[in-house]
mmCIF file with all atom_site columns, N, CA, C and O in Angstrom:
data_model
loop_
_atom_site.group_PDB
_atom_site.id
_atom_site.type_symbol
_atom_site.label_atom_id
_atom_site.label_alt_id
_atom_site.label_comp_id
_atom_site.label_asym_id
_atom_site.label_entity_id
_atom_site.label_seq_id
_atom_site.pdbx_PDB_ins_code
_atom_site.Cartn_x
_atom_site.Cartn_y
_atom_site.Cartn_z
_atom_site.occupancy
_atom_site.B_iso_or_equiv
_atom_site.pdbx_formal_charge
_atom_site.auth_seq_id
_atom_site.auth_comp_id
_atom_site.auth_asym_id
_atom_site.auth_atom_id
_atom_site.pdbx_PDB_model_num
ATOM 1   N N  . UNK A 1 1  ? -9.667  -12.442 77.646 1.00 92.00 ? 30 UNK A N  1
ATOM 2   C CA . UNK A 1 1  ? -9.083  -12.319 76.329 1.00 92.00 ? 30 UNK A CA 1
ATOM 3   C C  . UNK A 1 1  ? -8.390  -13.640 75.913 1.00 92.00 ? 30 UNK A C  1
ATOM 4   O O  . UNK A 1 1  ? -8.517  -14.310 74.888 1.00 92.00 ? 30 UNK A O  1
ATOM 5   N N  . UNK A 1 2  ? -7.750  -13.785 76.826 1.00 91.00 ? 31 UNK A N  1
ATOM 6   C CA . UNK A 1 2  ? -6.312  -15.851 76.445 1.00 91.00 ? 31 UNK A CA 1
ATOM 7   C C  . UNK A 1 2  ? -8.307  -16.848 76.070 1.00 91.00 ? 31 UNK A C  1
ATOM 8   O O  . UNK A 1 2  ? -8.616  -17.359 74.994 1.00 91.00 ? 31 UNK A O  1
ATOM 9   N N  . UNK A 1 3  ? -9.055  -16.804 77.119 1.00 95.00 ? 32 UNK A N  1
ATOM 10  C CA . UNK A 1 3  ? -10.562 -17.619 77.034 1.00 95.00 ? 32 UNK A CA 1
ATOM 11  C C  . UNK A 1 3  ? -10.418 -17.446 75.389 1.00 95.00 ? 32 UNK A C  1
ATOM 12  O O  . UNK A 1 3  ? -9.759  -18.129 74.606 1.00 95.00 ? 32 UNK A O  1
ATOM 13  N N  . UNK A 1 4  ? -11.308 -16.235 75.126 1.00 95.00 ? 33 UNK A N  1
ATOM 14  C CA . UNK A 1 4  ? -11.525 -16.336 73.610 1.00 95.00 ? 33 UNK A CA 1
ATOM 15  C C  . UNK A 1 4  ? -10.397 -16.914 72.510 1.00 95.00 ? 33 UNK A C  1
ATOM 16  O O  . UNK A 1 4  ? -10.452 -17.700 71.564 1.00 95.00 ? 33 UNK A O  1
ATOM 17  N N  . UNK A 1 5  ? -9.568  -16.275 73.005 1.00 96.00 ? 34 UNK A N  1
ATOM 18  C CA . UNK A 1 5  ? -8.507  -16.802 71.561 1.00 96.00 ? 34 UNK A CA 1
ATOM 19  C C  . UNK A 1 5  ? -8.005  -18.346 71.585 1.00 96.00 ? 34 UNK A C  1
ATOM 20  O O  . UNK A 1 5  ? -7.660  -19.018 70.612 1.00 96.00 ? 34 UNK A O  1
ATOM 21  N N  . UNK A 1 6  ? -8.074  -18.881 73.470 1.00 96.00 ? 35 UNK A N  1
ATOM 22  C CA . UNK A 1 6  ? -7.677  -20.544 72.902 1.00 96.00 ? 35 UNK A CA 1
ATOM 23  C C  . UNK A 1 6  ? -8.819  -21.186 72.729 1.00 96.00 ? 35 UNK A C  1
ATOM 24  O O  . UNK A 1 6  ? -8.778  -22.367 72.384 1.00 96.00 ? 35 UNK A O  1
ATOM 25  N N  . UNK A 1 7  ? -10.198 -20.462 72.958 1.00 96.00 ? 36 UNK A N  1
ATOM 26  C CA . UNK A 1 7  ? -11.429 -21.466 72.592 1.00 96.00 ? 36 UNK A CA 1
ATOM 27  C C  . UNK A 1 7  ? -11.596 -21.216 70.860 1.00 96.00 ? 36 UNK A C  1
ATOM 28  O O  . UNK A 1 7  ? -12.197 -21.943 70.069 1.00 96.00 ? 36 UNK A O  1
ATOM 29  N N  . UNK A 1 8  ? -10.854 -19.944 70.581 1.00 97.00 ? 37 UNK A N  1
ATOM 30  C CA . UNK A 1 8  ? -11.391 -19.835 68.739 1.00 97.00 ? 37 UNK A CA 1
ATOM 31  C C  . UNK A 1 8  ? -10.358 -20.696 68.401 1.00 97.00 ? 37 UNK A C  1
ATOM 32  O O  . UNK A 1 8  ? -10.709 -21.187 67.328 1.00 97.00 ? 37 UNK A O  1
ATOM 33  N N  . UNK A 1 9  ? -9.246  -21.171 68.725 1.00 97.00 ? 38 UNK A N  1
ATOM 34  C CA . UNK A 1 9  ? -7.770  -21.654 67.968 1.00 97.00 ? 38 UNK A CA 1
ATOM 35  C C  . UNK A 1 9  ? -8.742  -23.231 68.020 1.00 97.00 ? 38 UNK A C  1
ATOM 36  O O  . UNK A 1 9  ? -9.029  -23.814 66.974 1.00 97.00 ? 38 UNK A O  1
ATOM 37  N N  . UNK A 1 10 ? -9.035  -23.604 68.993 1.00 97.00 ? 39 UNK A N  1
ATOM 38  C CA . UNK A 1 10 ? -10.043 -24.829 69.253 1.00 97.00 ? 39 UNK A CA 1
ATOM 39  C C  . UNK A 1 10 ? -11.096 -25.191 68.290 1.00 97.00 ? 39 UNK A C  1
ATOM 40  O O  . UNK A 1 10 ? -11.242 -26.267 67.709 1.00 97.00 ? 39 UNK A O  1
ATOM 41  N N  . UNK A 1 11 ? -11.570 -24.477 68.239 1.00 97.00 ? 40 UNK A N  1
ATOM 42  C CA . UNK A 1 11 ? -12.757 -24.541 67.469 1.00 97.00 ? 40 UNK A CA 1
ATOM 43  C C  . UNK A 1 11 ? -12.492 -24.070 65.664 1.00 97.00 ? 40 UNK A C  1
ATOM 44  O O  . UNK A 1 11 ? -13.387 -24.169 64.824 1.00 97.00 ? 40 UNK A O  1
ATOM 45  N N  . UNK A 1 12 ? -11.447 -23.695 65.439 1.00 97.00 ? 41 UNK A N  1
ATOM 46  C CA . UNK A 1 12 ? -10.781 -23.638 64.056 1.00 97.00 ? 41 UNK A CA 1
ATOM 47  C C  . UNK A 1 12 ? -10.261 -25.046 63.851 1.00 97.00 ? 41 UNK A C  1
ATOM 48  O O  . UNK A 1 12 ? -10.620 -25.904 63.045 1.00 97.00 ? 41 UNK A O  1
ATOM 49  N N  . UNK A 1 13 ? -9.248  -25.065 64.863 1.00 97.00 ? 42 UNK A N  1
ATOM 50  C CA . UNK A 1 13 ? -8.939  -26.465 64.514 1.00 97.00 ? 42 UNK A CA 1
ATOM 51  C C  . UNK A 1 13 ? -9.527  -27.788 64.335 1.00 97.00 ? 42 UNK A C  1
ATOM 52  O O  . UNK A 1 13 ? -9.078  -28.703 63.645 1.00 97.00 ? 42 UNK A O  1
ATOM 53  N N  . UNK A 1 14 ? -10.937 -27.769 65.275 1.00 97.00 ? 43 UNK A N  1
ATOM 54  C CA . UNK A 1 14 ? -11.752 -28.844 65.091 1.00 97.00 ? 43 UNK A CA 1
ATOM 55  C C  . UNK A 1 14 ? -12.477 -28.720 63.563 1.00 97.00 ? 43 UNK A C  1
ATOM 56  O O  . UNK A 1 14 ? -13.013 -29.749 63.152 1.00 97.00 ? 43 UNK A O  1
ATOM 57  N N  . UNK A 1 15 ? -12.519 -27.565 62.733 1.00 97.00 ? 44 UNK A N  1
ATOM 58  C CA . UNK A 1 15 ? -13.121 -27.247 61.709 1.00 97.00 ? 44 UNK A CA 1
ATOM 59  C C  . UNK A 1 15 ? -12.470 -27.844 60.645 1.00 97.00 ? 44 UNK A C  1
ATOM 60  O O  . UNK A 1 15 ? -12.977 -28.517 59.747 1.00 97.00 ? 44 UNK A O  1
ATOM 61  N N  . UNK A 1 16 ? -10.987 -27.466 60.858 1.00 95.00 ? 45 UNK A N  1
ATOM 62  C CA . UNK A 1 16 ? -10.050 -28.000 59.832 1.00 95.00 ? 45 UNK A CA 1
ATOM 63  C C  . UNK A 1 16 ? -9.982  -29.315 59.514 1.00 95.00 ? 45 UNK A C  1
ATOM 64  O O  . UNK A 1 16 ? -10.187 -29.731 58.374 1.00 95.00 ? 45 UNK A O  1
ATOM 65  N N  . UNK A 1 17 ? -9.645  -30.154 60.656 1.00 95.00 ? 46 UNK A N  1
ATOM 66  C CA . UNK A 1 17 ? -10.031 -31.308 60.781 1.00 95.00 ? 46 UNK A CA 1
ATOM 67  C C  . UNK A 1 17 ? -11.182 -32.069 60.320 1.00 95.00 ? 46 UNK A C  1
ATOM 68  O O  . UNK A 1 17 ? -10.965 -32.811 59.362 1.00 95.00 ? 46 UNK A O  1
ATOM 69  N N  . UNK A 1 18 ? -12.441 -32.042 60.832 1.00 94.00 ? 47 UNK A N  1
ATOM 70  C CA . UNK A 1 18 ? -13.207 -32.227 60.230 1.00 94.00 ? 47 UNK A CA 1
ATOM 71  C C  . UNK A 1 18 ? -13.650 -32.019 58.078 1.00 94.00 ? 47 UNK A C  1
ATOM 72  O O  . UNK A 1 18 ? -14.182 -32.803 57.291 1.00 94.00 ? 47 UNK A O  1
ATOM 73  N N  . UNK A 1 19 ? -13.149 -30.759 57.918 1.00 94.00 ? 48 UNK A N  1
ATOM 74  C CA . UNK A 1 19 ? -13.040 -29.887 56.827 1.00 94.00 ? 48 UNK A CA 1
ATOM 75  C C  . UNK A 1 19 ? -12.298 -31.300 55.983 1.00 94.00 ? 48 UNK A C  1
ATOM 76  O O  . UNK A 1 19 ? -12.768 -31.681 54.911 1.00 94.00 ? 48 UNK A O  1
ATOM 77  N N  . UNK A 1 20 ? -10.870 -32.116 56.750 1.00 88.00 ? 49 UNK A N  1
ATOM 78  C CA . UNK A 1 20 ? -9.918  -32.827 55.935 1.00 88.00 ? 49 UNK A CA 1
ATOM 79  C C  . UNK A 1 20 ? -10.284 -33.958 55.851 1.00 88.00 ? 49 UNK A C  1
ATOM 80  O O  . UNK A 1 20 ? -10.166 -34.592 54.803 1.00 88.00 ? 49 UNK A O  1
ATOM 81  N N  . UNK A 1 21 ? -10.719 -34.370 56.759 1.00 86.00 ? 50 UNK A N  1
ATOM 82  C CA . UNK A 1 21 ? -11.304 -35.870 56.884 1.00 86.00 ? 50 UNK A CA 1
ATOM 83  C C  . UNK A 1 21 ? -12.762 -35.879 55.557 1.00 86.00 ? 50 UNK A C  1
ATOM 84  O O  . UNK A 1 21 ? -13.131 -36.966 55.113 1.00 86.00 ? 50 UNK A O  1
ATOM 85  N N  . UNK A 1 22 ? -13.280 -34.861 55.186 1.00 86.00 ? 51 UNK A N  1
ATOM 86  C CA . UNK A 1 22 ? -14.730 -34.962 54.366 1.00 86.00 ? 51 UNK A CA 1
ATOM 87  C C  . UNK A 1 22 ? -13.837 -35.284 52.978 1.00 86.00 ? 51 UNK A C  1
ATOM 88  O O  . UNK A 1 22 ? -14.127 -36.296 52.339 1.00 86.00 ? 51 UNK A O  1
ATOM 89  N N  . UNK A 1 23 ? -12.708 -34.378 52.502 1.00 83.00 ? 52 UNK A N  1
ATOM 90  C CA . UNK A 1 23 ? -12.086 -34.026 51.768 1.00 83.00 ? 52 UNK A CA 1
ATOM 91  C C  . UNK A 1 23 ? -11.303 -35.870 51.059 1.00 83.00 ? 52 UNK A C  1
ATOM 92  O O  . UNK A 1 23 ? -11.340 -36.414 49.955 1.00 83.00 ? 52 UNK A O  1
ATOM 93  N N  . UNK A 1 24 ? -10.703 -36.245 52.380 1.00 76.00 ? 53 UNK A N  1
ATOM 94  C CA . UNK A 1 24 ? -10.144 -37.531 52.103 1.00 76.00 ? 53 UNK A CA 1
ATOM 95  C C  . UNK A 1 24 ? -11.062 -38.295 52.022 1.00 76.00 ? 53 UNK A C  1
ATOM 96  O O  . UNK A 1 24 ? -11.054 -38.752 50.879 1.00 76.00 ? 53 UNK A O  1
ATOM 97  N N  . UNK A 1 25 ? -11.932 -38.736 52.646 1.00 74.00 ? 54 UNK A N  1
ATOM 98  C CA . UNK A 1 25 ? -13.576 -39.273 52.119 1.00 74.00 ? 54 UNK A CA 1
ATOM 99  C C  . UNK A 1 25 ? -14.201 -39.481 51.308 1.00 74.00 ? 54 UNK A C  1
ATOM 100 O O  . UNK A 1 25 ? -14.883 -40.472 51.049 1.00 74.00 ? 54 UNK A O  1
ATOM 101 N N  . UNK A 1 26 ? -13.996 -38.269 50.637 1.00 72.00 ? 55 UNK A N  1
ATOM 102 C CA . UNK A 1 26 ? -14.803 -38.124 49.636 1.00 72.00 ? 55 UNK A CA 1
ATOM 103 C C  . UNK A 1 26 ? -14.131 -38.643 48.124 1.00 72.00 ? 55 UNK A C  1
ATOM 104 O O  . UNK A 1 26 ? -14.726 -38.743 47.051 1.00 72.00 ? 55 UNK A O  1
ATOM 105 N N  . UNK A 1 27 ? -12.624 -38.947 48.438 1.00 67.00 ? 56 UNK A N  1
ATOM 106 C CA . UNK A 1 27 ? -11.619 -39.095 47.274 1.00 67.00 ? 56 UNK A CA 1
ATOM 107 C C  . UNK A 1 27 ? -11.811 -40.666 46.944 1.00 67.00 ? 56 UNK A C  1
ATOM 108 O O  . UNK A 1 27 ? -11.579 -41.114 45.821 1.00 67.00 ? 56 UNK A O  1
ATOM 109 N N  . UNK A 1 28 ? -12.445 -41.806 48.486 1.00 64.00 ? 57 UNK A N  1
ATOM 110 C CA . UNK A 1 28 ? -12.690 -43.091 48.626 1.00 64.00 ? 57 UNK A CA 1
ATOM 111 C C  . UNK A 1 28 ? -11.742 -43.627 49.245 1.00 64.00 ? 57 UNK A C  1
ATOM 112 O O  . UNK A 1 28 ? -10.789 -43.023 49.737 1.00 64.00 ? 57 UNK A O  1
ATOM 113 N N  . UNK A 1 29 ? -11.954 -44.939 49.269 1.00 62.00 ? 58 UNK A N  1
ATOM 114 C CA . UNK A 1 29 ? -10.889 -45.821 50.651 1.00 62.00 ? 58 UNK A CA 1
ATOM 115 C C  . UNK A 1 29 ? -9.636  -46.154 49.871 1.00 62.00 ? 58 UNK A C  1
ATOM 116 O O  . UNK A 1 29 ? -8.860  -46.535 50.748 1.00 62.00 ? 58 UNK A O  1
ATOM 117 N N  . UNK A 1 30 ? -9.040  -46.217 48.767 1.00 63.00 ? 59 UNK A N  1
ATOM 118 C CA . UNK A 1 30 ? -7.683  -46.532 48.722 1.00 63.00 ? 59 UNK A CA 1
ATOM 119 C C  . UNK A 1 30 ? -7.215  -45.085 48.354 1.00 63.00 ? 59 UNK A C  1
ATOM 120 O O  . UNK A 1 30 ? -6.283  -44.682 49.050 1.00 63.00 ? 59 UNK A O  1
ATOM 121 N N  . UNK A 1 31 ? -7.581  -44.403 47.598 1.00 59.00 ? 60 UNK A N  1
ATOM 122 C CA . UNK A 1 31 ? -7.330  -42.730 47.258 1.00 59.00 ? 60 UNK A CA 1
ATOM 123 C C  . UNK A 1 31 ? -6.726  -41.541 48.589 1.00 59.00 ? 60 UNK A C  1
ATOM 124 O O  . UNK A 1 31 ? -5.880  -40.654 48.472 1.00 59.00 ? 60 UNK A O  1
ATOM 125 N N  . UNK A 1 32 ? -7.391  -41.876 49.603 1.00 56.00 ? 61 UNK A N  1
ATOM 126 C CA . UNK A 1 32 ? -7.020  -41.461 50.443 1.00 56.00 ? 61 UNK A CA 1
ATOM 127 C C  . UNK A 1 32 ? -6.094  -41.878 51.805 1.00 56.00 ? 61 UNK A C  1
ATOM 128 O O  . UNK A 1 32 ? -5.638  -41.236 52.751 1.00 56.00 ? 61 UNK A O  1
ATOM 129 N N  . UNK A 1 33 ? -6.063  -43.312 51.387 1.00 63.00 ? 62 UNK A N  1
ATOM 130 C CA . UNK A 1 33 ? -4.986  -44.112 52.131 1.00 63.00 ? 62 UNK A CA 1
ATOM 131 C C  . UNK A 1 33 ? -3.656  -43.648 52.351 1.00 63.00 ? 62 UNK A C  1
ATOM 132 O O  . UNK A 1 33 ? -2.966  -43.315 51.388 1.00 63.00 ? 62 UNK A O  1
ATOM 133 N N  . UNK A 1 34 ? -3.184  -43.585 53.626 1.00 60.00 ? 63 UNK A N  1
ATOM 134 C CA . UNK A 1 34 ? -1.694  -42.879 54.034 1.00 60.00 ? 63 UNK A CA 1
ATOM 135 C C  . UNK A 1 34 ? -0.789  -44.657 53.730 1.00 60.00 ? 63 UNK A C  1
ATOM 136 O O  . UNK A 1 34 ? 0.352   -44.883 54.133 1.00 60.00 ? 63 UNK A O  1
ATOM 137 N N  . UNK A 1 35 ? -1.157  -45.093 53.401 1.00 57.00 ? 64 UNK A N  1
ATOM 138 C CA . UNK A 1 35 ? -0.101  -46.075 52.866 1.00 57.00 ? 64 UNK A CA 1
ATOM 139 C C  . UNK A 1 35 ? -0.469  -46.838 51.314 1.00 57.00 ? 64 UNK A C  1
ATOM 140 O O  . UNK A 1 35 ? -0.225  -48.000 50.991 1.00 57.00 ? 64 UNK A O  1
ATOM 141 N N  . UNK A 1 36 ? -0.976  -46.016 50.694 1.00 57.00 ? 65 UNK A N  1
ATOM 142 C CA . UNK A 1 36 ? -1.657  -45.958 49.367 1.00 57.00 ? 65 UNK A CA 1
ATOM 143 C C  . UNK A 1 36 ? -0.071  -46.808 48.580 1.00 57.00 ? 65 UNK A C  1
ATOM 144 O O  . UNK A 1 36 ? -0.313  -47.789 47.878 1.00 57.00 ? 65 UNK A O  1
ATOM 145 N N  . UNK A 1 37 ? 0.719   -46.587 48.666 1.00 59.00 ? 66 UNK A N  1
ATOM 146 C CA . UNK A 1 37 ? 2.301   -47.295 47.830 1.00 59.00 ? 66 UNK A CA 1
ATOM 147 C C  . UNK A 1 37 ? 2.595   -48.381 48.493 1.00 59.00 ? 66 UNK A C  1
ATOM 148 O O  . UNK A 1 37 ? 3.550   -49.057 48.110 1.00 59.00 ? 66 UNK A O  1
ATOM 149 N N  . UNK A 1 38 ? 1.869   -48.756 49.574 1.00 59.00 ? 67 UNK A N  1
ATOM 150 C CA . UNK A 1 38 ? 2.713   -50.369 50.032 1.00 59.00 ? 67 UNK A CA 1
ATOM 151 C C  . UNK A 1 38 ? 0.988   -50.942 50.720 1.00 59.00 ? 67 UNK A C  1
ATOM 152 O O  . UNK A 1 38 ? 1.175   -51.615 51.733 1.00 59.00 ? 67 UNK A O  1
ATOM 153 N N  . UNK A 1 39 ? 0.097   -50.858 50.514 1.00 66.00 ? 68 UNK A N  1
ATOM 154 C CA . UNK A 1 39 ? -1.196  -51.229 50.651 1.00 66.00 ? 68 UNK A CA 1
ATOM 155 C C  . UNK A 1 39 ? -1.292  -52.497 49.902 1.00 66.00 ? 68 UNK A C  1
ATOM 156 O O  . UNK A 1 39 ? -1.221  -52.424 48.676 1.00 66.00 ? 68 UNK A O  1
ATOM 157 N N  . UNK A 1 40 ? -1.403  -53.337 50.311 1.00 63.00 ? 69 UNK A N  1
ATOM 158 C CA . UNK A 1 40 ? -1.674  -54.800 49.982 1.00 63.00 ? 69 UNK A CA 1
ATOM 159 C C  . UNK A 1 40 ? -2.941  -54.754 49.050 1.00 63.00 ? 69 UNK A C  1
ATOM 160 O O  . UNK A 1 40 ? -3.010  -55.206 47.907 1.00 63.00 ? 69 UNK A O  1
ATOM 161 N N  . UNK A 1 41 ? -3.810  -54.195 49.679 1.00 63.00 ? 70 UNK A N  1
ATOM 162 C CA . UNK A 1 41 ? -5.519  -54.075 49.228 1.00 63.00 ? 70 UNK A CA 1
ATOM 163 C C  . UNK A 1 41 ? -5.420  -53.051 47.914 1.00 63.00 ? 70 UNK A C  1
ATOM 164 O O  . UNK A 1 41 ? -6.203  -53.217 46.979 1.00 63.00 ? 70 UNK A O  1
ATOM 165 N N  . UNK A 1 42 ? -4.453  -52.016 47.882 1.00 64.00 ? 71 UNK A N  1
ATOM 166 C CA . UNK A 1 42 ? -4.631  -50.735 47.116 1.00 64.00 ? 71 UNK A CA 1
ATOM 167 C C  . UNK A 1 42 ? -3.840  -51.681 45.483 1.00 64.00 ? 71 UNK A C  1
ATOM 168 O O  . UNK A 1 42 ? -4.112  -51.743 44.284 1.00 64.00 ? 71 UNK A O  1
ATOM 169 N N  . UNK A 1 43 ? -2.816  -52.241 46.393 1.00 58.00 ? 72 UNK A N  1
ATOM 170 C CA . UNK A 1 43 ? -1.732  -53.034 45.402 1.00 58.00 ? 72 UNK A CA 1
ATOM 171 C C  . UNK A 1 43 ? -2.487  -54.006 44.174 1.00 58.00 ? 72 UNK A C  1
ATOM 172 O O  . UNK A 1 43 ? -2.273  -54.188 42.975 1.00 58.00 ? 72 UNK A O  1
ATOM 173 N N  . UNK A 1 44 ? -3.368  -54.456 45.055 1.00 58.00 ? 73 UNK A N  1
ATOM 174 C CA . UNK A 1 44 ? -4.236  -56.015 44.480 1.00 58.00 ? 73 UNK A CA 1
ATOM 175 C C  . UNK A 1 44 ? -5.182  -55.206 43.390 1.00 58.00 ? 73 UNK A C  1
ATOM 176 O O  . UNK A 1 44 ? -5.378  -55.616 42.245 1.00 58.00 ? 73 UNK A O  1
ATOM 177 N N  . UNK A 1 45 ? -5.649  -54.179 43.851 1.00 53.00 ? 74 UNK A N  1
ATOM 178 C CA . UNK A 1 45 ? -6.823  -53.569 43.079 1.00 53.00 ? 74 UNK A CA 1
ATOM 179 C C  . UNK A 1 45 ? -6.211  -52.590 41.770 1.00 53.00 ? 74 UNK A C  1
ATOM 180 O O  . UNK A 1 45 ? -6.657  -52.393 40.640 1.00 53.00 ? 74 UNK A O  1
ATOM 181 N N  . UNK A 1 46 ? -5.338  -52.229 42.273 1.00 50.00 ? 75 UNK A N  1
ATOM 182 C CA . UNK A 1 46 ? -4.860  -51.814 40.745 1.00 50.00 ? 75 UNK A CA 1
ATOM 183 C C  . UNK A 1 46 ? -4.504  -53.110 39.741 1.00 50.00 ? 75 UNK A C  1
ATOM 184 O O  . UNK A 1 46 ? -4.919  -53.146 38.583 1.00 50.00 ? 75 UNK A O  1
ATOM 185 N N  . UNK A 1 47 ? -3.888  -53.905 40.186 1.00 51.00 ? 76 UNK A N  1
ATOM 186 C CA . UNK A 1 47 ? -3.625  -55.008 39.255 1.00 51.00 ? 76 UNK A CA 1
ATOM 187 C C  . UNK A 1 47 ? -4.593  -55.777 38.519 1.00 51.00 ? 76 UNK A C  1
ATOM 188 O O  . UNK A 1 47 ? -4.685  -56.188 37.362 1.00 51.00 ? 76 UNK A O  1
ATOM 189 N N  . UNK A 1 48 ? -5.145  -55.826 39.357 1.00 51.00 ? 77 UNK A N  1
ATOM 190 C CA . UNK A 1 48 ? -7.375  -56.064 38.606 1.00 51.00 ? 77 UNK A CA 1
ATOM 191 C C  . UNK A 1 48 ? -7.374  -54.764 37.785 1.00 51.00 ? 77 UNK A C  1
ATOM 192 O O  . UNK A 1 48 ? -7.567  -55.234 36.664 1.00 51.00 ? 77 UNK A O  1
ATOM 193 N N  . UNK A 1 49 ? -7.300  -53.699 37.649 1.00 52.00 ? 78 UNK A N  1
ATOM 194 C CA . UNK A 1 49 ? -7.298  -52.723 37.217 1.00 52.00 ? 78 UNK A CA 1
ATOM 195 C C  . UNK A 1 49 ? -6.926  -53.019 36.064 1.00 52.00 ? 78 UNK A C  1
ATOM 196 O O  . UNK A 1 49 ? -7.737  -52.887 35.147 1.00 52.00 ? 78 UNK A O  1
ATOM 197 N N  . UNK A 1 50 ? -5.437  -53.559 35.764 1.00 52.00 ? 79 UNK A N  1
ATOM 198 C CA . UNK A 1 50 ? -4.593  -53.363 34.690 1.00 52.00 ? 79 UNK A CA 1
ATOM 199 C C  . UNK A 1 50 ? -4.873  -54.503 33.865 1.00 52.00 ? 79 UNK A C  1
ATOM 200 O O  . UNK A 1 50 ? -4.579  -54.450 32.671 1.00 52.00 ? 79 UNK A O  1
ATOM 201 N N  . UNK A 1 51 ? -5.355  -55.435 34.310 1.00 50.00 ? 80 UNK A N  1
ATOM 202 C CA . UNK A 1 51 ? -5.743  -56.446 33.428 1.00 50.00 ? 80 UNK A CA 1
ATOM 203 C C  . UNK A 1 51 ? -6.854  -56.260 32.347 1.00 50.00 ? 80 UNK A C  1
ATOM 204 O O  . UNK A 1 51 ? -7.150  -57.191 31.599 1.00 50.00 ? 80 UNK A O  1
#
């Protein structure tokens, strides 16, 4: 019974994961950036942006 339920908690979680990573992916490389407000690269490209 513990087998099944920590191999399903496992295998949910690898789902989720996967599931988040497609999700942030799919938004593109500065969009999904965890330092999207102090990103040098994210910073530069909006300013090309605004011009």
């Amino acid at each position: 019974m513990f087998n099944i339920l920590l191999g399903s908690l496992i295998f949910g979680y690898a789902i989720w994961t996967i599931v988040k990573f497609i999700k942030r992916s799919s938004k593109g490389k500065c969009a999904a950036c965890d330092l999207q407000d102090a990103c040098a690269k994210c910073l530069i490209k909006e300013e090309k942006i605004k011009r």
